[in-house]
Short mmCIF file of C-alpha atoms and ligand atoms in Angstrom, two decimals:
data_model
loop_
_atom_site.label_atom_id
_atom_site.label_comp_id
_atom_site.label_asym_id
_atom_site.label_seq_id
_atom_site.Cartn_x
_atom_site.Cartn_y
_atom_site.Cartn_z
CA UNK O 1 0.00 0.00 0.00
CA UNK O 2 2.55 2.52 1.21
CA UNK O 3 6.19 2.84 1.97
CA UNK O 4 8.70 4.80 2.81
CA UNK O 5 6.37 7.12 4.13
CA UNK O 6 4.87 8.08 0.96
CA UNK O 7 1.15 7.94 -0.01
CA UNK O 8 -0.56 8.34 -2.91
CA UNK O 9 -2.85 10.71 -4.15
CA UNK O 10 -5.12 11.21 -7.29
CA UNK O 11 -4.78 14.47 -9.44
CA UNK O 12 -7.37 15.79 -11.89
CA UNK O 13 -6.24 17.37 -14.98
CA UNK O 14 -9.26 18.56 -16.59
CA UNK O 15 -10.64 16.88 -20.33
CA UNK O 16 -11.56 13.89 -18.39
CA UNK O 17 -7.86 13.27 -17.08
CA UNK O 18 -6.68 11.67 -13.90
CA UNK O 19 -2.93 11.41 -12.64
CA UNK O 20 -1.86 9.65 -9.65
CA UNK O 21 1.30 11.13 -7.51
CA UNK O 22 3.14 10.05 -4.87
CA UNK O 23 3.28 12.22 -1.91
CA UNK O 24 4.88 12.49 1.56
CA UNK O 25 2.49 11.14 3.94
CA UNK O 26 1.60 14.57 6.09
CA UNK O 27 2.60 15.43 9.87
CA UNK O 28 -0.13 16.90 11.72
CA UNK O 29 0.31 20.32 12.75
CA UNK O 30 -1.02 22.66 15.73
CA UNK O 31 -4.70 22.10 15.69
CA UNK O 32 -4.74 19.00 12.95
CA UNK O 33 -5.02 15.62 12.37
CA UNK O 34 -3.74 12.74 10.01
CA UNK O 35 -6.83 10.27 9.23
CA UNK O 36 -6.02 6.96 7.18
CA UNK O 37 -8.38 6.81 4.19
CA UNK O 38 -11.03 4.61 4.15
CA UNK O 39 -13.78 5.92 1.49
CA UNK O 40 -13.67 9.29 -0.61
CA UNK O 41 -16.39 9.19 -3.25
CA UNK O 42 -16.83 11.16 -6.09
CA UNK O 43 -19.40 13.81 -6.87
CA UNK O 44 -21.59 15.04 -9.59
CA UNK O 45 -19.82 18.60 -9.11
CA UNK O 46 -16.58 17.01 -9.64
CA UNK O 47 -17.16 16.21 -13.27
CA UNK O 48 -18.92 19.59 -14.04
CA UNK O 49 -16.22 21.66 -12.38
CA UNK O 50 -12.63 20.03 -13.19
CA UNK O 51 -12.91 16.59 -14.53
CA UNK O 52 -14.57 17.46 -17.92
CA UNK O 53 -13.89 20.91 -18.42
CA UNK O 54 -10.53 20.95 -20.88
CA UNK O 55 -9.45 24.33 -17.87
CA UNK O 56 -10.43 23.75 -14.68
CA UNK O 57 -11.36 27.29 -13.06
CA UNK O 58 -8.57 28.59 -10.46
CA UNK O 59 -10.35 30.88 -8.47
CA UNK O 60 -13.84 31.46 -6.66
CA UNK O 61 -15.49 28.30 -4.36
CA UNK O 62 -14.99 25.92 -7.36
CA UNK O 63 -11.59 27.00 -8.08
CA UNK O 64 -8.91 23.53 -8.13
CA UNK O 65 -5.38 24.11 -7.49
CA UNK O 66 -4.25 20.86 -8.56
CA UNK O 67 -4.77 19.58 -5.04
CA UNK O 68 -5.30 15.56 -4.49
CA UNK O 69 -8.78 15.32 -5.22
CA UNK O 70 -12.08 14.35 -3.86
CA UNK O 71 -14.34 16.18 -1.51
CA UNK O 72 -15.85 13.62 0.81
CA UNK O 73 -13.66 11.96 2.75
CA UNK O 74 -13.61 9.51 5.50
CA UNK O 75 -11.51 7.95 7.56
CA UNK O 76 -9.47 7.18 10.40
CA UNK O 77 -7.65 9.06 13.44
CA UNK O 78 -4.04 8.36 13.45
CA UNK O 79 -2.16 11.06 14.14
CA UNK O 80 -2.85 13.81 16.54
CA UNK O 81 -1.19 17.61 16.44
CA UNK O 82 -0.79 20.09 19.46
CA UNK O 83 -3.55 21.61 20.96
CA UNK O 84 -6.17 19.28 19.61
CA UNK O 85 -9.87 18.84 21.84
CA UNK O 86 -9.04 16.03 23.94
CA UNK O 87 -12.33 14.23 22.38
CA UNK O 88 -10.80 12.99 19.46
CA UNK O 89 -8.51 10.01 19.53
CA UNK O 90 -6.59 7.80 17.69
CA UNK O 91 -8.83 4.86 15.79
CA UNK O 92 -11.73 7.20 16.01
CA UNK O 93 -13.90 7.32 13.10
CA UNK O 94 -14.64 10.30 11.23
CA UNK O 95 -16.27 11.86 8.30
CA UNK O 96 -14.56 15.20 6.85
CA UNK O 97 -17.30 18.27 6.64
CA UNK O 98 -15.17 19.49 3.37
CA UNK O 99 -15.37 23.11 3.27
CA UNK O 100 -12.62 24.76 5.89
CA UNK O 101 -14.13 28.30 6.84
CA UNK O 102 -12.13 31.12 8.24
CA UNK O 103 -13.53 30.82 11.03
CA UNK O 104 -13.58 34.67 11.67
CA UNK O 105 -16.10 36.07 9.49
CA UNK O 106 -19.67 36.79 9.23
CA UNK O 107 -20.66 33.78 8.12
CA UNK O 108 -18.15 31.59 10.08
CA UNK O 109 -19.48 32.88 13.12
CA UNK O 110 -23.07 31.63 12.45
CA UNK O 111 -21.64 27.94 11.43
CA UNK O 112 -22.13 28.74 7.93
CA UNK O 113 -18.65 28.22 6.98
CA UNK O 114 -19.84 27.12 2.98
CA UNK O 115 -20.60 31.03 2.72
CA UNK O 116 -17.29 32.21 4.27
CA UNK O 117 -16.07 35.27 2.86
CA UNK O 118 -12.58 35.08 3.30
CA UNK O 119 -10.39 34.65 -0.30
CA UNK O 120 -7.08 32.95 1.48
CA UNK O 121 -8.99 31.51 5.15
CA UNK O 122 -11.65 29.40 2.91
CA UNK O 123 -10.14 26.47 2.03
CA UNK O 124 -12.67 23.39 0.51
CA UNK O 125 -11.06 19.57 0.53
CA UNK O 126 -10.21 18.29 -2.40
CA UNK O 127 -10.63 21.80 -4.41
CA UNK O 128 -7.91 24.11 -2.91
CA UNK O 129 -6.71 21.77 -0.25
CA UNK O 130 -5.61 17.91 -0.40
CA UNK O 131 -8.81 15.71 -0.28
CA UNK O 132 -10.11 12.59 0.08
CA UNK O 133 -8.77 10.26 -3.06
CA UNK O 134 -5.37 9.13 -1.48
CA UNK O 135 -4.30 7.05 1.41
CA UNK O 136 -3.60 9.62 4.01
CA UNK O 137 -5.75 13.06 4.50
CA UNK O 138 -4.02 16.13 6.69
CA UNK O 139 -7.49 17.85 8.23
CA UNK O 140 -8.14 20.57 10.59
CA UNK O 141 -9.89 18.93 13.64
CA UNK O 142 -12.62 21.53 13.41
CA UNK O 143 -13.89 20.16 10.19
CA UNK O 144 -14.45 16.70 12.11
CA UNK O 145 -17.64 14.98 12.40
CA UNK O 146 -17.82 11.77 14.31
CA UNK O 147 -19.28 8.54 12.23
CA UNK O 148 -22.01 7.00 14.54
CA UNK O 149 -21.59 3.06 14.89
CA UNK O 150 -23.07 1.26 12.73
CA UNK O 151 -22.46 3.82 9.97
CA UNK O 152 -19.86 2.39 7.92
CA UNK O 153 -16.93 4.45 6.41
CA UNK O 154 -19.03 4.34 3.09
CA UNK O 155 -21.74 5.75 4.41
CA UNK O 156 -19.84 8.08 5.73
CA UNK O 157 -18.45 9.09 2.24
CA UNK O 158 -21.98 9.34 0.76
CA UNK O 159 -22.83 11.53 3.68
CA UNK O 160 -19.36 13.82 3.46
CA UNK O 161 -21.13 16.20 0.69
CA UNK O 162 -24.19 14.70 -1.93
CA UNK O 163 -26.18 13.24 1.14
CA UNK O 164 -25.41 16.37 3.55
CA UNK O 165 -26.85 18.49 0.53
CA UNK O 166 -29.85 16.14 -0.05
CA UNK O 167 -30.57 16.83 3.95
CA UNK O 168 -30.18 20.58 4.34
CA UNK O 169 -32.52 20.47 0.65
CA UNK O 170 -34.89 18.62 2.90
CA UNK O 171 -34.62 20.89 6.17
CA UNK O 172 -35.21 24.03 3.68
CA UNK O 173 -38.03 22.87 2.90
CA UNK O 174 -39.38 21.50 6.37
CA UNK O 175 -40.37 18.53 4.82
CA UNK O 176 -43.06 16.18 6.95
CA UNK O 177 -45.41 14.10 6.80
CA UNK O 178 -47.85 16.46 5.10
CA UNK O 179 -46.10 17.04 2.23
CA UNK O 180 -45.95 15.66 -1.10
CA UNK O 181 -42.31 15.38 -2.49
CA UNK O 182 -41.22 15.73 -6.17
CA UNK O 183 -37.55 14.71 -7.02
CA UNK O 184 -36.07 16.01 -10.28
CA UNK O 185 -33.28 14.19 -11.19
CA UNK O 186 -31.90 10.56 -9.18
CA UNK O 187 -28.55 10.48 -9.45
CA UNK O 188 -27.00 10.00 -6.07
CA UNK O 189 -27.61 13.37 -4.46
CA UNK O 190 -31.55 13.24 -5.96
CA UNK O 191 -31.57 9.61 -4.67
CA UNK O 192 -30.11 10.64 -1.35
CA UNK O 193 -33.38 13.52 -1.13
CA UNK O 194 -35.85 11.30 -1.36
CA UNK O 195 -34.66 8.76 0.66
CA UNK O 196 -34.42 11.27 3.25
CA UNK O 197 -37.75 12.50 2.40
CA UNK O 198 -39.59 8.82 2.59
CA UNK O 199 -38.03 9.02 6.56
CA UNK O 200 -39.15 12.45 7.32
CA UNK O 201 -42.89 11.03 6.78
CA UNK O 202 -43.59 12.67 3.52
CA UNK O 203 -44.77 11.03 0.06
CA UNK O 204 -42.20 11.04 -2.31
CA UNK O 205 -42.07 10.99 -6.16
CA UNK O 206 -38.87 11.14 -8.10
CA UNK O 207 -38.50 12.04 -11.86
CA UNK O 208 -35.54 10.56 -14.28
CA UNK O 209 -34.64 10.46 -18.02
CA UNK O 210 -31.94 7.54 -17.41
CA UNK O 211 -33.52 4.10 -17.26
CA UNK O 212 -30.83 2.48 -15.21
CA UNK O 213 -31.01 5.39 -12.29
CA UNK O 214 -34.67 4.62 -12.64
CA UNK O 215 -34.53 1.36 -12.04
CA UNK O 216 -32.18 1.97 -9.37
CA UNK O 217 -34.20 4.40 -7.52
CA UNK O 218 -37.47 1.86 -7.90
CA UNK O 219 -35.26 -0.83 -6.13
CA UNK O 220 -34.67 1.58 -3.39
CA UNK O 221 -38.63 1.78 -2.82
CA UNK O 222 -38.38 5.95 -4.94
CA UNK O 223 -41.73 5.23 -7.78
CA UNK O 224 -39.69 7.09 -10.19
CA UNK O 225 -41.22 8.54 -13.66
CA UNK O 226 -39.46 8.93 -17.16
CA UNK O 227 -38.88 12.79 -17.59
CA UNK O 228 -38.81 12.38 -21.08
CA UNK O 229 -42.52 11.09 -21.39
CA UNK O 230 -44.73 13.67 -23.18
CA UNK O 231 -47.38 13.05 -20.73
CA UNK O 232 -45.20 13.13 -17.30
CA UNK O 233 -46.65 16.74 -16.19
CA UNK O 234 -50.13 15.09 -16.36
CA UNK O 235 -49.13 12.19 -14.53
CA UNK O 236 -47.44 13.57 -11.63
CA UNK O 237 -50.62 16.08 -11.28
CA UNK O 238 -52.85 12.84 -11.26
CA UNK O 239 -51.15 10.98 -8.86
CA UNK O 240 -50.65 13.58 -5.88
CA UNK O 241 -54.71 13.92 -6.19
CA UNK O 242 -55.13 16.59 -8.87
CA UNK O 243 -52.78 19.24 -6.72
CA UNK O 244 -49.18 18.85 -7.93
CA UNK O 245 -46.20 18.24 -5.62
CA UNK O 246 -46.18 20.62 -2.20
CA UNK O 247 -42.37 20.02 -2.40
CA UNK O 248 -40.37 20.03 -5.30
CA UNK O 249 -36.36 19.23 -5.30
CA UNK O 250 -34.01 19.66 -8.28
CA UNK O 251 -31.17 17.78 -7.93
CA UNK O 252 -30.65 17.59 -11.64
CA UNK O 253 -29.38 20.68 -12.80
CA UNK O 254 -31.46 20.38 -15.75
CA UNK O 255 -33.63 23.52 -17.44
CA UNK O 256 -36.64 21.42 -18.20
CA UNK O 257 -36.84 19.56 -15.09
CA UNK O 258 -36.35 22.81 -13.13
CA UNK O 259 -39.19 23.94 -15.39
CA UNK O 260 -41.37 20.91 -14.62
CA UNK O 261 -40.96 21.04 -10.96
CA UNK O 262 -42.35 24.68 -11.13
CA UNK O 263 -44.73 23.99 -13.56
CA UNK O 264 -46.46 21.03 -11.67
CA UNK O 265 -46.01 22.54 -7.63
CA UNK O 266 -49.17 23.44 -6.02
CA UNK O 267 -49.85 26.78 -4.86
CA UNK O 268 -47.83 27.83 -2.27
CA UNK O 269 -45.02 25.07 -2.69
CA UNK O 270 -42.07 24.97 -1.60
CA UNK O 271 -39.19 24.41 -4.66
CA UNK O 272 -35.28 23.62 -3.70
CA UNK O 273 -32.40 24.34 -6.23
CA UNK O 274 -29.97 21.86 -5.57
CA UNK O 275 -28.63 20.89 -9.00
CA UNK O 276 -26.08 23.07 -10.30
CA UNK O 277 -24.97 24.79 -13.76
CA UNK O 278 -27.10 26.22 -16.38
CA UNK O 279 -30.00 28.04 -16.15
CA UNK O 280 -34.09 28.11 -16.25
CA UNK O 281 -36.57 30.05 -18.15
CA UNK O 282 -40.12 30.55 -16.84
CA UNK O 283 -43.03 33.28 -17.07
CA UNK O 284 -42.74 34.51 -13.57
CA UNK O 285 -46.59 35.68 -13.09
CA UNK O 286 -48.36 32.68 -13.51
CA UNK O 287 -45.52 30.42 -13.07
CA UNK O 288 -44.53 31.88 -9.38
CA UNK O 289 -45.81 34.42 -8.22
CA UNK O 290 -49.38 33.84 -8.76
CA UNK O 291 -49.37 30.29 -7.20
CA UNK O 292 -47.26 32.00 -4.70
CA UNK O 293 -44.37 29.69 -4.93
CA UNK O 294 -40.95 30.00 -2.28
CA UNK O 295 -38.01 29.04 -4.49
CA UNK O 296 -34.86 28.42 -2.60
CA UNK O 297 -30.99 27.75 -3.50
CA UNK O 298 -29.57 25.10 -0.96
CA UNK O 299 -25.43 24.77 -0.98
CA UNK O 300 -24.66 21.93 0.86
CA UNK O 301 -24.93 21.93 4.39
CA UNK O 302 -23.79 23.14 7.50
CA UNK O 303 -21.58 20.96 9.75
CA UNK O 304 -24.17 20.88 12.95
CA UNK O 305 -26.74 19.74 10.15
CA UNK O 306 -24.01 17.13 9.16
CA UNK O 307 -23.41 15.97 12.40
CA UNK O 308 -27.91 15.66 12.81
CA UNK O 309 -27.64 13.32 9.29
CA UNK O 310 -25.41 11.36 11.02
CA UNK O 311 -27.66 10.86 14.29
CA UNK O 312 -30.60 10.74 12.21
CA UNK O 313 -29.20 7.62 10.10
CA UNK O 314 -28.61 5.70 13.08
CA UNK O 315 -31.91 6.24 14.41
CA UNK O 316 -33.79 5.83 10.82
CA UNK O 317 -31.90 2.80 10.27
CA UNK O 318 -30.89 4.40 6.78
CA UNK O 319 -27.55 3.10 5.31
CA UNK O 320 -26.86 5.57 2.59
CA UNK O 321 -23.70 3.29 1.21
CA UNK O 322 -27.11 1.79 -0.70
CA UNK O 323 -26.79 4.29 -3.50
CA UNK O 324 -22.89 3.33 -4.16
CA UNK O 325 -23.24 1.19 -7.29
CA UNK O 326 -19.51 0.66 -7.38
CA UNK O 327 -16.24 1.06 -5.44
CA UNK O 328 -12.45 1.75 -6.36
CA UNK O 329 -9.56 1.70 -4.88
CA UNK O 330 -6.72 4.70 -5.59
CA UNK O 331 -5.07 3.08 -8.10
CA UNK O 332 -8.09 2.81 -10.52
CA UNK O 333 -9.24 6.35 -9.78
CA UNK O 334 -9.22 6.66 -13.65
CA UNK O 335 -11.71 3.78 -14.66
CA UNK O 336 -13.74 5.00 -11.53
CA UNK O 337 -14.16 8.75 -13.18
CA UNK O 338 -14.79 7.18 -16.75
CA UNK O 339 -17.54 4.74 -15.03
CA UNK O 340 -19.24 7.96 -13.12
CA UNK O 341 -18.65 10.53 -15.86
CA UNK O 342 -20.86 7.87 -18.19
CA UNK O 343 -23.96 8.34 -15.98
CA UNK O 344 -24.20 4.26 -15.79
CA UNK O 345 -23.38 3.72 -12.21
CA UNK O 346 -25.24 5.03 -8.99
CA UNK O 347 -22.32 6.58 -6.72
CA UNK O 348 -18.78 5.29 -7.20
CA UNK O 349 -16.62 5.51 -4.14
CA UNK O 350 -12.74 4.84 -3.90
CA UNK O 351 -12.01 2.90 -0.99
CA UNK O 352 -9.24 1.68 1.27
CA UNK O 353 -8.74 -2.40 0.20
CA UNK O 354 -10.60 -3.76 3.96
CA UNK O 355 -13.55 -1.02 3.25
CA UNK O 356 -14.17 -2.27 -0.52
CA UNK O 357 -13.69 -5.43 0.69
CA UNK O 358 -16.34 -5.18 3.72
CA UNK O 359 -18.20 -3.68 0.87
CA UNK O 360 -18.20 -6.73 -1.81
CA UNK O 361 -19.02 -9.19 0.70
CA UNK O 362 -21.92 -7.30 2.25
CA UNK O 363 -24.15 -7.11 -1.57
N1 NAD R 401 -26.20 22.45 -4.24
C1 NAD R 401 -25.20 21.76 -3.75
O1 NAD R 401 -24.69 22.04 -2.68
C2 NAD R 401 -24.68 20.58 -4.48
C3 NAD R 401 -23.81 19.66 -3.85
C4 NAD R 401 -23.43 18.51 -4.55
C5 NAD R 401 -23.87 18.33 -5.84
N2 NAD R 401 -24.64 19.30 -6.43
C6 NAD R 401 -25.18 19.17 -7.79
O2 NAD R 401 -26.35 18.38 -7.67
C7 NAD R 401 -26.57 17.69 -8.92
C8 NAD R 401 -26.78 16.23 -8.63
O3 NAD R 401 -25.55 15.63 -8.22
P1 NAD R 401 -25.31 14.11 -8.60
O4 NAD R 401 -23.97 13.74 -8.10
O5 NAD R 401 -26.51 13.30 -8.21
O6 NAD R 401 -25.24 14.31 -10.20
P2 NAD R 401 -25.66 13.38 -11.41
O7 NAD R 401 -25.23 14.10 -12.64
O8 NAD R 401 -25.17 12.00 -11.16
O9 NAD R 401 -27.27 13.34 -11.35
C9 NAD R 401 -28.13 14.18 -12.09
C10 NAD R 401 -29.27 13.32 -12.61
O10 NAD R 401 -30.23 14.17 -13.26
C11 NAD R 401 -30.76 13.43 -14.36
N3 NAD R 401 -31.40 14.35 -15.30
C12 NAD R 401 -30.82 15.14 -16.24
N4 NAD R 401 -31.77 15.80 -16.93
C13 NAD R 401 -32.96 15.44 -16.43
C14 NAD R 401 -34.30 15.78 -16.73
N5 NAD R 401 -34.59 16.65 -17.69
N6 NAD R 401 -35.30 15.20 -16.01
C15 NAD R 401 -35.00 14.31 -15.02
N7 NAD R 401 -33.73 13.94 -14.70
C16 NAD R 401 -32.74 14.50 -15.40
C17 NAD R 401 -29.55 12.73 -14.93
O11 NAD R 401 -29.91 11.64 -15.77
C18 NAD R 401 -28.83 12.29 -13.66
O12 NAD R 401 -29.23 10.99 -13.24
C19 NAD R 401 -25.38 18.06 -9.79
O13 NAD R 401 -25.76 19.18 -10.60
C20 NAD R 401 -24.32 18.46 -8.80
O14 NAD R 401 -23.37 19.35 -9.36
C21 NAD R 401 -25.08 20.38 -5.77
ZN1 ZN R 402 -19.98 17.38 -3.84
ZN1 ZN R 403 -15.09 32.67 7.29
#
C-alpha cells in the first residue's frame, strides 16, 4: 500500500484526465489531524467543475489548485497535532465536513462556513486543499464529524457532501409528513433527497430520463417517472390527487426539469435548487408568483446539520452506502471517473482495500 512514508494521491487534470502522484504522507500540525483513508467518493460537481472541463477554473469556491482530489472523505484518526480537543482520539472514526471556513467572518461565526467570505482563510477539501482520493488526509480537527456506529466508512463518504446536501434540501423545505415530495433528477444526491424525504414522513415521487437510475431508484422503494414522457406533467398532477407536488427538489441541474418542478407545484409550494450549472426560463406571473411559490438555492450543508444526518441515520436505520453502485480503490481512480462521468453507475466511491472489501461481501 505505502512505503517509505509516501502515499498516494489522485490528481485531476481537466478533459476527463486523472494522474496519480506520490506524496509524503503529512505530519499533523497545531490544531490537525492525520486520518487513514477509508472511502472518498466522487461527486456530480466534480465532473462539471474540473474533470470534464478541458481548464479547470482557479479561483472562486470551485476553483482547483491541482490539489489531491475528492471532496468527501472519511476515515481514520491516526495522528494527533498540538492543541487538539481532547475528544478525538486515535482509531476514532470520522467523516470530513469538506469546506474549511475562516472561522472569523460573518458567516463563520453563524456555522455557515460554505458562505465564508474570506479569499485565502476558505479552504474546501479536495478543491484548494488535499482531499479525500489518497491514502492519508491532513485535516483541521474543526472540520471533524464523528461517524455513529453502525455507519460504515461508506456511508460516511456518501454523507461527506451529496447526502449532507440532499438533507439541508430537505430541512429548507421542512419537509413532513404532510407534504408531497417531487424529485427532479436521481442520481446520487436526488436519490439521497428522497430517501431522506420517505423518513421524514412525507410522500415522495422522483423524476428521471436515465432508465438504469430509474430502475435503481425503484429498487430503493423511490416510484420514479421517465422525464422524457410527453405526458409526465399530467401524470405527476394525477397521482398527488389533482394538486401537484407541495415540495419540489431539483437535484438535476437540468432547465426542463427545473421547469417541470415549477410547472407542476401546487400553490404555495415549496421548490429547492440543488442541482447546479445552467440556467431556467419561466413566465414569472403565472408560473410563481401567482401560485405564490418559495423558491430556494440550498449549498450543501452546514456541519451541525451534518453531524444531525449522522444521528438521524442511526436512528432511521438508513444506510446511505445503498446508492454506491460501485467502489475503487486509488489506483483505478481513472476507470472510476470514466464509469461515473458515463452516468451508468449510482455513486462510485474509492475505498481503502478492507472497506471495498467489507463492501463486496456485504451485496
Ligand atoms: N447544491 C449543492 O450544494 C450541491 C452539492 C453537490 C452536488 N450538487 C449538484 O447536484 C446535482 C446532482 O448531483 P449528482 O452527483 O446526483 O449528479 P448526477 O449528474 O449524477 O445526477 C443528475 C441526474 O439528473 C438526471 N437528469 C438530467 N436531466 C434530467 C431531466 N430533464 N429530467 C429528469 N432527470 C434528469 C440525470 O440523468 C442524472 O441521473 C449536480 O448538478 C451536482 O453538481 C449540488
Ligand atoms: Zn460534492
Ligand atoms: Zn469565514
Amino acid at each position: 500500500m505505502t512505503t517509505d512514508n509516501i502515499m498516494r494521491g489522485v490528481v485531476i487534470k481537466g478533459s476527463r484526465r486523472v494522474a496519480i502522484q506520490d506524496y509524503a504522507i503529512p505530519v499533523p500540525g497545531v490544531g490537525e489531524v492525520l486520518l487513514e483513508m477509508q472511502a472518498s467518493g466522487l461527486c456530480g460537481s466534480d465532473l462539471r467543475a474540473i474533470y470534464r472541463p478541458e481548464n479547470p477554473k482557479s479561483e472562486g469556491a470551485e476553483g482547483y489548485r491541482g490539489v489531491i482530489a475528492g471532496h468527501e472523505p472519511c476515515g481514520k484518526i491516526v495522528a494527533i497535532g498540538q492543541n487538539v480537543s481532547p475528544e478525538w482520539k486515535v482509531n476514532d472514526r470520522v467523516v470530513v465536513y469538506h469546506i474549511h471556513g475562516c472561522g472569523s467572518c460573518r458567516e463563520c461565526r453563524a456555522g455557515r462556513f460554505i458562505s465564508c467570505h474570506s479569499e485565502t482563510g476558505r479552504e474546501a477539501y479536495g478543491w484548494q486543499r488535499n482531499g479525500g482520493h489518497s491514502d492519508y488526509i491532513l485535516t483541521s480537527a474543526a472540520d471533524l464529524v464523528r461517524l455513529l456506529e453502525p455507519l460504515s466508512y461508506i456511508d460516511g463518504s456518501v454523507i461527506a457532501c451529496g447526502l449532507g446536501t440532499a438533507y439541508a434540501a430537505t430541512l429548507r423545505a421542512q419537509i413532513s409528513g404532510l407534504d408531497t415530495v417531487l424529485v427532479t433528477g436521481m442520481g446520487p444526491v436526488g436519490l439521497g433527497a428522497a430517501l431522506l424525504a420517505q423518513k421524514e414522513g412525507a410522500n415522495v415521487y422522483g423524476l428521471e430520463v436515465d432508465p438504469a437510475r430509474r430502475q435503481a431508484a425503484e429498487e430503493l422503494g423511490i416510484y420514479t417517472l421517465d422525464g422524457a414522457s410527453p405526458k409526465v406533467k399530467e401524470t405527476i398532477i394525477e397521482l398527488t390527487g389533482g394538486y401537484g407536488p407541495s415540495v419540489v427538489i431539483d437535484c438535476s441541474g437540468h432547465p426542463s426539469a427545473r421547469l417541470t418542478g415549477l410547472e407542476v407545484a401546487r400553490e404555495w409550494a415549496r421548490i429547492v435548487f440543488v442541482g447546479e450549472g445552467g440556467s431556467v426560463t419561466f413566465d414569472v406571473s403565472p408560473l410563481v408568483i401567482h401560485k405564490s411559490l418559495t423558491i430556494y438555492g440550498s449549498w450543501v450543508c452546514s456541519i451541525s446539520q451534518m453531524e444531525s444526518l449522522v444521528e438521524n441515520l442511526v436512528k432511521w436505520k438508513l444506510f446511505p452506502e445503498k446508492v454506491v453502485s460501485h467502489v475503487f480503490s486509488v489506483h483505478e481512480a481513472e476507470k472510476a471517473y470514466a464509469l461515473f462521468d458515463s452516468g451508468k453507475s449510482g455513486k462510485v466511491i474509492i475505498a481503502s482495500e478492507e472497506e471495498a472489501k467489507r463492501w463486496k461481501e456485504s451485496k
